[in-house]
XYZ file of C-alpha atoms in Angstrom:
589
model
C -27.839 129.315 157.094
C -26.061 131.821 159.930
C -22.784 131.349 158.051
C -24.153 132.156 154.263
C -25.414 134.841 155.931
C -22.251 135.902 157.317
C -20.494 135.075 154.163
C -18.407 131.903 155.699
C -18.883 129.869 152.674
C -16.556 127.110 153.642
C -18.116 126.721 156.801
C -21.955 126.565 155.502
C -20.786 124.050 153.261
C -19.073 122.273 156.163
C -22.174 122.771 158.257
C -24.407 121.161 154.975
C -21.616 118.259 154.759
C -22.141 117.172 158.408
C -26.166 117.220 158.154
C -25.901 115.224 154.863
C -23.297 112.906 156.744
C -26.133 112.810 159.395
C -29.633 112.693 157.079
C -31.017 115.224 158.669
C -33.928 116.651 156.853
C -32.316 120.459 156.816
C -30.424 120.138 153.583
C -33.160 119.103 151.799
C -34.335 123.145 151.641
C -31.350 123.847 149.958
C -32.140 123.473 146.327
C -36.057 125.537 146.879
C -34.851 128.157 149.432
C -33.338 131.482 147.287
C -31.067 132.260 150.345
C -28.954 129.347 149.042
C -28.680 130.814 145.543
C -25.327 132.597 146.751
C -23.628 129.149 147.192
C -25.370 127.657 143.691
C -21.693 128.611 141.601
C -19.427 125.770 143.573
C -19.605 122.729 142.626
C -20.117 121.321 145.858
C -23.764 122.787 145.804
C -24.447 120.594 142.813
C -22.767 117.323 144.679
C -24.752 118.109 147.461
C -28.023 117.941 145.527
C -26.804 114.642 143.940
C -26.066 113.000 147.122
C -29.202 113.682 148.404
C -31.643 113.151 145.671
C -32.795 116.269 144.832
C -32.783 117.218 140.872
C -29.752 119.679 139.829
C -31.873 122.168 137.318
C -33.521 125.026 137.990
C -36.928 123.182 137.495
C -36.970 122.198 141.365
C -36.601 125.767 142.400
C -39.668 127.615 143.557
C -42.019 124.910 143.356
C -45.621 126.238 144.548
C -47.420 125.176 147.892
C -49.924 123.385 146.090
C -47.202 121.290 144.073
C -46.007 120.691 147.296
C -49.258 119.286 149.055
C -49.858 117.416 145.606
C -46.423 115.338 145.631
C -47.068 114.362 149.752
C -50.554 112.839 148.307
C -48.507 110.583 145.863
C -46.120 110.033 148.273
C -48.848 108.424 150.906
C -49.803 106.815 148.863
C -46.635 104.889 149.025
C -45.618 104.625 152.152
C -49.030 103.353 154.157
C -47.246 100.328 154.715
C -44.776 101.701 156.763
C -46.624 103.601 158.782
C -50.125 102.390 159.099
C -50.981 104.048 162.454
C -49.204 107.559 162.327
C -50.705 111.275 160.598
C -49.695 112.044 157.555
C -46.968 114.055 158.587
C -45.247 111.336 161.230
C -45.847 108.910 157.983
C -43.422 110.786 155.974
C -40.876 111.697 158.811
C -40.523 107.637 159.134
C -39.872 107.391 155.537
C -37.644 109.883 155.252
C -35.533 108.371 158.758
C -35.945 104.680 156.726
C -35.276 104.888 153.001
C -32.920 107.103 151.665
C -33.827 107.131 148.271
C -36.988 109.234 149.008
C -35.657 112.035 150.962
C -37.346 114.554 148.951
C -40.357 114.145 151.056
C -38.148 115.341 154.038
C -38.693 118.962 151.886
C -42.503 118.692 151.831
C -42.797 118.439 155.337
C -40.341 121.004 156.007
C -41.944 123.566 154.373
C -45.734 122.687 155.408
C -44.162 122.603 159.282
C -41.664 125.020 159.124
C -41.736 127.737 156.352
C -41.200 131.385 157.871
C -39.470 129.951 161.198
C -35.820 129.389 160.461
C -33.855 126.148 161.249
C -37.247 124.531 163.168
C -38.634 121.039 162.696
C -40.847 119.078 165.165
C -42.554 115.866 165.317
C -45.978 115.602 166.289
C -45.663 111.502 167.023
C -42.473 111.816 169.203
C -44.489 114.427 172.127
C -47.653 112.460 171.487
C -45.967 109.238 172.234
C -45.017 110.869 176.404
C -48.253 112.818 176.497
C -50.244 112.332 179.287
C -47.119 111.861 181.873
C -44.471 113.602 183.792
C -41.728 113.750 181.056
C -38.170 113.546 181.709
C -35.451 115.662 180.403
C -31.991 116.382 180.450
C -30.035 119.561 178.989
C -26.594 117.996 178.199
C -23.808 121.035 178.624
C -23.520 122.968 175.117
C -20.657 122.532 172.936
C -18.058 125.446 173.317
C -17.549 125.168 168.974
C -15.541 128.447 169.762
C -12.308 126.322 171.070
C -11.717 129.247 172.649
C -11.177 128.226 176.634
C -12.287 132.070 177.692
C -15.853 131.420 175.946
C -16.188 127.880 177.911
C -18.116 130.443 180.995
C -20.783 131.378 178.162
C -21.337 128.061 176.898
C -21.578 126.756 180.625
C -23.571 129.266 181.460
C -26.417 129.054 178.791
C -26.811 125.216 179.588
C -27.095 125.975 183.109
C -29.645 128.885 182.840
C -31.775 126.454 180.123
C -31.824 123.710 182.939
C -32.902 126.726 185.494
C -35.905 127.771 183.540
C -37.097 124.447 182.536
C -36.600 123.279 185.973
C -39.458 125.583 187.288
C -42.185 123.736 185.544
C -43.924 121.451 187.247
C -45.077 118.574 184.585
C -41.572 118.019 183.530
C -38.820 116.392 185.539
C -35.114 118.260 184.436
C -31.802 116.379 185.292
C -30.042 118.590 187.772
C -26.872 120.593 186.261
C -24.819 118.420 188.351
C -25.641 115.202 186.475
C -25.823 116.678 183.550
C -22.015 118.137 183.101
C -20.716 114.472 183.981
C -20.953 114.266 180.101
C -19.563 117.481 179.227
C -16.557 115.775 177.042
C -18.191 112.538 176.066
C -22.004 113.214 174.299
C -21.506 110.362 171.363
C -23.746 107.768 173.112
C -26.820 109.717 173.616
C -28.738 106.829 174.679
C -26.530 105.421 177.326
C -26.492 109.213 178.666
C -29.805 109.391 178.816
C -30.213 105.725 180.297
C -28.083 107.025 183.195
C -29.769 110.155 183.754
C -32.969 108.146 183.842
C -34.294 110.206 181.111
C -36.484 110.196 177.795
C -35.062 113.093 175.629
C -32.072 115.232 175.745
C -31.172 118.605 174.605
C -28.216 119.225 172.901
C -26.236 122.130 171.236
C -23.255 123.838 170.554
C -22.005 127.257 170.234
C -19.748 129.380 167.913
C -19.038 132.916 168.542
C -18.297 134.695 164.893
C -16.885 138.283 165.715
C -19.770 140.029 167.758
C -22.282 137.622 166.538
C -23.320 134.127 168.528
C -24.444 130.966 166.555
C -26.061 128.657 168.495
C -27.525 125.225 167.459
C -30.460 123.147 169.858
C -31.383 120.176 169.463
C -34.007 117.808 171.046
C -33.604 114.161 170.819
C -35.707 111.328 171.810
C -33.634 109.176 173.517
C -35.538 105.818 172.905
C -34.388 105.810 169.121
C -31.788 108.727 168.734
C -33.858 110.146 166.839
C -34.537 114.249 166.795
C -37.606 115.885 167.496
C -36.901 119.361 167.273
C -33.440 121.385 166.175
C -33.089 125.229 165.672
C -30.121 127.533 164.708
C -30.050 131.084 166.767
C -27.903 133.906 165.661
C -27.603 136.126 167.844
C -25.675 139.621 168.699
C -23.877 139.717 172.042
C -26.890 142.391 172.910
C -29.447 139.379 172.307
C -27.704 136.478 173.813
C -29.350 136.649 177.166
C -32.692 136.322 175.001
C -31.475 133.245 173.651
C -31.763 130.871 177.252
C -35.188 131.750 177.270
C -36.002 131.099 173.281
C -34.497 127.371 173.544
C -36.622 127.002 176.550
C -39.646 128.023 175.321
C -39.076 126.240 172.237
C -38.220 122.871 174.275
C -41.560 123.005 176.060
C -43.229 123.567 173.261
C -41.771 120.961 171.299
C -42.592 118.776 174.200
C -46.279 119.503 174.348
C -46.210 120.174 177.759
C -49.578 122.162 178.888
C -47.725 125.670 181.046
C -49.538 127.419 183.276
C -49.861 131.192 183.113
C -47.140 131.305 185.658
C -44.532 128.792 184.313
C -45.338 130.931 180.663
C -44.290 134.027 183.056
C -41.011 132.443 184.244
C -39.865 130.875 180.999
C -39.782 134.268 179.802
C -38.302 136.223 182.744
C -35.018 138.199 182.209
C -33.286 138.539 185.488
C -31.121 141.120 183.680
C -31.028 143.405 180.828
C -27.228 144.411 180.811
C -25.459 141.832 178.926
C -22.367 142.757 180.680
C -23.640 142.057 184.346
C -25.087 139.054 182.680
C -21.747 137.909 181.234
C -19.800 138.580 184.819
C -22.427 136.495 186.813
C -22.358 133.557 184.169
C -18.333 133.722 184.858
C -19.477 134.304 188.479
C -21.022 130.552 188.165
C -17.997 129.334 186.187
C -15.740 129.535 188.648
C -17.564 128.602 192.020
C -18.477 125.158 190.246
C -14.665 124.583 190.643
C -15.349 124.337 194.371
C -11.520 125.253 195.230
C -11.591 128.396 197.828
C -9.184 130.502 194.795
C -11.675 129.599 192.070
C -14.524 130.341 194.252
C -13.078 133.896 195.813
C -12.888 134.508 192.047
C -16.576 133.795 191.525
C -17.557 136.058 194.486
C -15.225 138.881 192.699
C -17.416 138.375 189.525
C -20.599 138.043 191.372
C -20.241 141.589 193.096
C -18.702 143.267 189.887
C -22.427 142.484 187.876
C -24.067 143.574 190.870
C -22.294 146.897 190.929
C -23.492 147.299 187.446
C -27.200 145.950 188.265
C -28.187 146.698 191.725
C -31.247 144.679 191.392
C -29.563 141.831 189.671
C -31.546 139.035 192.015
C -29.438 135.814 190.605
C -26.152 137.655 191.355
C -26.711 137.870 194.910
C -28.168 134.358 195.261
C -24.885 133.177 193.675
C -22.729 135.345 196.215
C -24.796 134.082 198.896
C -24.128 130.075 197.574
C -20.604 130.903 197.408
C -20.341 132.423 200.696
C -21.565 129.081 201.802
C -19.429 126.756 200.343
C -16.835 128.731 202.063
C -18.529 128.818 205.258
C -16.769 124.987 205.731
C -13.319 125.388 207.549
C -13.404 129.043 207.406
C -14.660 131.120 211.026
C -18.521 131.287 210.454
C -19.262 134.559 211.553
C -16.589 135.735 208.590
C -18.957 134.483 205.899
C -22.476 133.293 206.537
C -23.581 136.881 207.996
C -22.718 137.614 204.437
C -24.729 134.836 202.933
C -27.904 135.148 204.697
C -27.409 139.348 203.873
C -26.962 137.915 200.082
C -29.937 135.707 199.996
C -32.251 138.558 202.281
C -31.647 140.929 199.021
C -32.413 138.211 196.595
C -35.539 137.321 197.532
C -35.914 141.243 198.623
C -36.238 142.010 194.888
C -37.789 138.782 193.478
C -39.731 136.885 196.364
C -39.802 134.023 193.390
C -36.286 133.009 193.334
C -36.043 129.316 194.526
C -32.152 130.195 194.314
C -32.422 132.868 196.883
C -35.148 130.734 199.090
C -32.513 127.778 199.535
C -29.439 130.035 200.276
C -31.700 131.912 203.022
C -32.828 128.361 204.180
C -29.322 126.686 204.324
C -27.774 129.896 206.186
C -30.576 129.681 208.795
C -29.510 126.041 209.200
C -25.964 126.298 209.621
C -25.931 129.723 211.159
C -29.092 130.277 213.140
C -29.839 126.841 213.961
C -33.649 128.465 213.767
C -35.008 124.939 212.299
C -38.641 125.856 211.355
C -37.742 129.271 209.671
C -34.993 127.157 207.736
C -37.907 124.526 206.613
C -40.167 127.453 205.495
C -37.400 128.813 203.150
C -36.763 125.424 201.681
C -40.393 124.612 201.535
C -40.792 127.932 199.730
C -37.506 126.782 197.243
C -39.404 123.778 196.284
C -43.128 125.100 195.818
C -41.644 127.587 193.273
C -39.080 124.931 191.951
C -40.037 121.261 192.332
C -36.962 120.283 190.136
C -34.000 122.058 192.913
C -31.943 119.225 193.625
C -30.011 121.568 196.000
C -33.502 122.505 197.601
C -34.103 119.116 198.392
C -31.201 117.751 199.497
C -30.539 120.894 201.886
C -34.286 120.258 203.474
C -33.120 116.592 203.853
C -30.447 117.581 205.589
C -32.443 119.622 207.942
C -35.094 116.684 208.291
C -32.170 114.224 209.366
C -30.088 116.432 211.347
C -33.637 117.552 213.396
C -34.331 113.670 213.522
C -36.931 112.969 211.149
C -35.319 110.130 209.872
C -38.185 109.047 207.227
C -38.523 112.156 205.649
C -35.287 112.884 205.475
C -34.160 109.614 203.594
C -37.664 109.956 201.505
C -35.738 113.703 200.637
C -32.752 112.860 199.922
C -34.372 109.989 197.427
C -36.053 113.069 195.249
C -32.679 114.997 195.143
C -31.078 111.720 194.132
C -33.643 111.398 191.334
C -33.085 114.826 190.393
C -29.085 114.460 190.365
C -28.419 110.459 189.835
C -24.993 110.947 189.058
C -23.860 113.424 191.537
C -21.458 111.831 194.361
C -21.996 114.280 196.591
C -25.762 113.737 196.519
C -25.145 109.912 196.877
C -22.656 110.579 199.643
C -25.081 112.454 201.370
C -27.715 109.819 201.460
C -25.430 107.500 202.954
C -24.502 109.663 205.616
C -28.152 110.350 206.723
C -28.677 106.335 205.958
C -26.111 105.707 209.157
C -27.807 108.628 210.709
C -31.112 106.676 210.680
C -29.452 103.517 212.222
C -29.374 102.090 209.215
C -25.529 101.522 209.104
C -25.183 98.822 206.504
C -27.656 100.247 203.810
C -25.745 104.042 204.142
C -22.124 101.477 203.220
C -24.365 100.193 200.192
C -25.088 104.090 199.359
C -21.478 105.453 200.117
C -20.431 102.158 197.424
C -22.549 104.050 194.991
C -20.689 106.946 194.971
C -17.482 105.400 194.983
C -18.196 104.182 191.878
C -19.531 107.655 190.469
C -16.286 109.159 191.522
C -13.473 106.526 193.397
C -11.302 110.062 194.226
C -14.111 112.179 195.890
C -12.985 112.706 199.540
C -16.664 112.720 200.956
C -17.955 109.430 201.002
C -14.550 107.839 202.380
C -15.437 110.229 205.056
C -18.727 109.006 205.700
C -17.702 105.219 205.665
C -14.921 106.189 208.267
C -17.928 107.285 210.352
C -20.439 103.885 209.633
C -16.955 102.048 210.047
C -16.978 103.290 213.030
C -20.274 102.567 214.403
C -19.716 99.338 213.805
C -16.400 98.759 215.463
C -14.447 98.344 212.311
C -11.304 100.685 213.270
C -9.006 99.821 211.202
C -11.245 100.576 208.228
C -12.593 103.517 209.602
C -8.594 104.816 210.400
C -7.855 103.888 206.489
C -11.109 105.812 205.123
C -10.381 108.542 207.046
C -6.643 108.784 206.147
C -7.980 108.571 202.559
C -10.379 111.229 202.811
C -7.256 113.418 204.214
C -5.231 112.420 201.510
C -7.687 113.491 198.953
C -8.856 116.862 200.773
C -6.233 117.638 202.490
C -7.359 121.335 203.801
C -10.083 119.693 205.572
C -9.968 118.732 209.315
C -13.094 116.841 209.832
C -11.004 114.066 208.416
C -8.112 114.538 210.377
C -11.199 114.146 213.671
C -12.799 111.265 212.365
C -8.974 109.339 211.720
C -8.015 110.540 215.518
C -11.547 109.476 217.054
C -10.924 105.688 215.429
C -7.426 105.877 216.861
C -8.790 106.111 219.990
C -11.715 104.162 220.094
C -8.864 101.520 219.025
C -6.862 101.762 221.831
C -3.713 104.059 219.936
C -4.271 106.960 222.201
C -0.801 107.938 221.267
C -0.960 108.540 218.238
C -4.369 110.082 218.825
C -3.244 112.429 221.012
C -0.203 113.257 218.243
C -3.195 114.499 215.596
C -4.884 115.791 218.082
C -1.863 118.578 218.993
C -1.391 118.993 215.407
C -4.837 120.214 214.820
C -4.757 122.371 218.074
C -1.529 124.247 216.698
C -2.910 124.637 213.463
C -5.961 126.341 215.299
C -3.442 129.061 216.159
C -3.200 130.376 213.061
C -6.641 129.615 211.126
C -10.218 128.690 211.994
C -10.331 124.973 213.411
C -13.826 123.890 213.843
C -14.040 123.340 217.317
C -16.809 120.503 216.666
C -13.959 118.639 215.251
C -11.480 118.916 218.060
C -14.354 117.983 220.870
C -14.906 114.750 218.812
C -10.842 114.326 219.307
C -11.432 114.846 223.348
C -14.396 112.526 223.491
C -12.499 109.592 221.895
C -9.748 109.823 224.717
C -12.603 110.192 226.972
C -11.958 113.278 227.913
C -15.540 114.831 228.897
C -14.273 118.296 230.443
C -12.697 119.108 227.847
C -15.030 117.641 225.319
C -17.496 119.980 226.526
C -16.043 122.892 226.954
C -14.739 122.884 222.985
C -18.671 121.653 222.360
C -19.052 125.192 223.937
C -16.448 126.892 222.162
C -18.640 124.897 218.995
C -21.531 127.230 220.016
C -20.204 130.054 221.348
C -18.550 130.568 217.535
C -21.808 129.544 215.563
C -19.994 126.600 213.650
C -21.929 124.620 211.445
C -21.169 121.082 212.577
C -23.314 121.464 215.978
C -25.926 121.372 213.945
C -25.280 117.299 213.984
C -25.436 116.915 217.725
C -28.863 115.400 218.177
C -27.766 112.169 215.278
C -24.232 111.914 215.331
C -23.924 108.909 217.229
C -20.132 109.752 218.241
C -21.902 111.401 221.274
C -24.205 108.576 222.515
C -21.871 108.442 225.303
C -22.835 111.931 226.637
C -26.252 112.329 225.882
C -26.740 111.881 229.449
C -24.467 114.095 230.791
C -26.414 117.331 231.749
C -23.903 119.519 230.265
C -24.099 118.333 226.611
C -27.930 118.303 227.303
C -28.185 121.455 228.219
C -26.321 122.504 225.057
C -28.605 120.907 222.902
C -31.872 122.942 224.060
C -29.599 125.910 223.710
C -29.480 124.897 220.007
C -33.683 123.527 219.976
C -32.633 119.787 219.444
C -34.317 118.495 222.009
């Protein structure tokens, strides 16, 4: 319909080929809709009708509402006895999925449900059948149709903010984005997806940008026969596009019977921005920081601060510089970036006190930075109370909970965030490392073999093994998972540590000693954590010196102090009244 109406004959008819290829119900307005009556002079129109039952004279056109209601009374009448159980309306919907040769009724129903509404069809039986649960839901990433590589940020970016707002309500569970973007190349087995994403229906869609116009098509799919509840067509100017997120939205929960709240009506609706262009520069903001290399994310930071220049109060912007100051925060000097972060997350939740985004990013600097652990469990508490469905909420409060040793809730935590983001290695990772953390050595192995088999070249959980290798003696593993993780992250120390410490503990001081100088000339000339250097001296058994880089650790606010109370590298010294005396500096005690 978007392309008649922008005069793109060949691709309307490509458009009507593909739903007829499909039998989907929407072609079957064709022949009583006048809008068509442009496209009535090809021939194709006229194939089309043949192929899909519908009569080729003008007799069919402009049939009256009460013909209409007459011919679904015959047609009951002849389909009971394939649906004996279902309304009316669900009756004919089966027919029309079952027996082609009837797909005329697939009109009737479309213009009783739909008339006046555009591209919009629902079924009644598919959100009665979930009614009464928690449904489950996952937004799979929109199609870029555009094959245009600079549009891939908008289409991104759309999925992403669609996952955001239906994240926020509380009686529906939302795959994280994570998760979700596994499948961003491969959507042609929607039930597998959703069988891995532990999910009941999917949305789906694609979009085309057609000079300064956007066309984007939504559809929502129960997963348990393929079959589609809802689908709508949005055209849009680039002035309405940031409308758009919060139309499909809407229209998912509504197709999904879910009961809102005042509130969640509230959110659903919320426009963070007005000016498309800030809007645009923060969604390329997002683009580029999911890349998770330090150039891509210094890029997202640029974009980040460019839409808030534009829009000072621009609350999302600053919770995204404030997440990508902390992703750099890693093996760069703390006090460079997370001052920044928390100051990023302070005016984000400044301006909306409602943003789970900036609750988290306050929560996780206050962790890392301020090592002030009941402020940072307020903020994350906060995160989750307005947004039950943050993965990134929950697994930053379970890493609080495990690093603070509260071992139950922490694993219990983690679990949700899994839930929330089954496919997400890092989230699997995680669990394994606060699995070893708990004692449990050989169940956080089981967990770390989980995300191996997510993602065999993802650095983090050969790290983590290296460290349960390690607790249980096993140094040559734990020297070839380390290597490993090197190999595949290669700008990151804590590797480098974790390979020396196992050197070490195996009796190859040597060569031990040989990383160990390499990592304290490479301090010369960029930040070294010092965490990671103090693990090198405690291998050797070298307390002194241990500590006094452990003080260095603190003196510099790095991050990984924050795992001296569970680390069990440092059983050795937790009796030594020096590396006490640290930890009640830090309130681990």
């Amino acid at each position: 319909r978007a392309f008649v109406m922008l005069g793109d004959e060949e691709q309307a008819f490509q458009w009507l080929e593909k739903t007829v290829e499909e039998r989907n119900v929407f072609p079957l307005l064709i022949n009583s809709d006048p809008f068509y009556d442009r496209l009535r002079p090809d021939s194709r129109f006229e194939d089309l009708l043949r192929r899909i039952g519908l009569p080729t004279d003008e007799n069919a056109h402009g049939r009256t509402t009460n013909e209409v209601k007459n011919e679904i009374v015959e047609t009951k009448a002849t389909t009971d006895s394939t649906a004996q159980s279902q309304t009316s309306e669900s009756s004919i919907a089966a027919v029309v999925k079952n027996q082609k040769d009837i797909f005329t009724i697939g009109l009737i129903i479309f213009l009783l449900a739909a008339v006046g509404f555009g591209f919009y069809f629902w079924s009644a039986k598919k959100a009665a059948s979930s009614a009464g649960g928690k449904k489950s839901l996952a937004v799979l990433p929109f199609v870029n149709a555009s094959q245009d590589p600079n549009a891939e940020y908008l289409s991104d970016g759309i999925t992403e903010s669609v996952i955001n707002n239906l994240s926020q309500l509380a009686n529906l569970r939302v795959m994280s984005r994570n998760s979700a973007f596994r499948f961003k190349n491969n959507q042609s087995d929607t039930r597998n997806i959703a069988a891995q994403l532990g999910v009941e229906t999917l949305v789906t869609g694609d979009i085309k940008q057609l000079s300064d116009k956007f066309v984007i098509n939504v559809r929502l799919i129960d997963a348990s026969d393929d079959s589609q509840i809802w689908g709508n067509q949005y055209v849009k100017t680039t002035a309405d596009v940031i409308a758009a997120q919060n139309e499909i939205a809407q229209a998912v929960a509504q197709n999904l019977r879910l009961k809102l709240t005042s509130s969640e009506q509230q959110k659903l609706g919320k426009n963070y921005t007005e000016n498309v262009e800030a809007y645009e520069l923060y969604l390329k903001g997002r683009f580029h920081v999911f890349k998770l290399t330090p150039p891509e994310v210094y890029k997202g930071i640029s974009y980040f601060e460019q839409a808030i220049e534009i829009d000072p109060n621009y609350t999302l912007a600053y919770a995204g510089l404030a997440e990508a100051y902390i992703v750099l925060s890693g093996e760069i000097l703390p006090t460079e970036f997370l001052p920044k972060a928390k100051a990023a997350a302070q005016k984000a939740i400044e301006i909306d006190d409602r943003l789970a985004e900036g609750h988290t990013a306050l929560g996780l600097t206050i962790f890392w930075y301020d090592w002030d652990w009941s402020a940072a469990e307020n903020q994350f508490k906060r995160a989750l109370e307005l947004n039950p469905n943050y993965a990134d909420a929950h697994l930053g409060y379970a890493n609080l909970l495990s690093n603070t040793g509260r071992h139950a809730e922490a694993l219990a935590e983690i679990k949700r965030a899994r839930e929330l983001d089954p496919l997400f290695p890092f989230v699997n990772a995680f669990e394994g490392q606060f699995l070893l953390h708990a004692g449990q050595t050989d169940e956080a192995l089981a967990r770390l073999q989980k995300s191996f088999e997510l993602e065999p070249n993802f650095w983090m959980p050969h790290l983590f093994a290296s460290s349960a290798y390690i607790k249980k003696g096993m140094y040559a593993e734990a020297i070839a998972e380390a290597r490993k993780a090197r190999e595949l992250a290669p700008f990151l120390t804590i590797a480098t540590a974790y390979g020396s410490y196992a050197l070490a503990k195996s009796g190859k001081q040597a060569e031990a000693r040989a990383e160990l100088e390499s990592l304290l000339k490479l301090s010369t000339t960029r930040f070294v954590p010092p965490y990671h250097i103090a693990l090198i001296y405690n291998g050797l058994g070298e307390r002194d010196k241990t500590i006094a880089w452990l003080e260095r650790g603190f003196q510099q606010h790095d991050p990984k102090m924050a795992f001296l109370k569970v680390e069990p590298k440092w059983n050795n010294l937790r009796s030594d009244p020096r590396f006490v005396e640290i930890i009640k500096r830090m309130n681990l005690e």
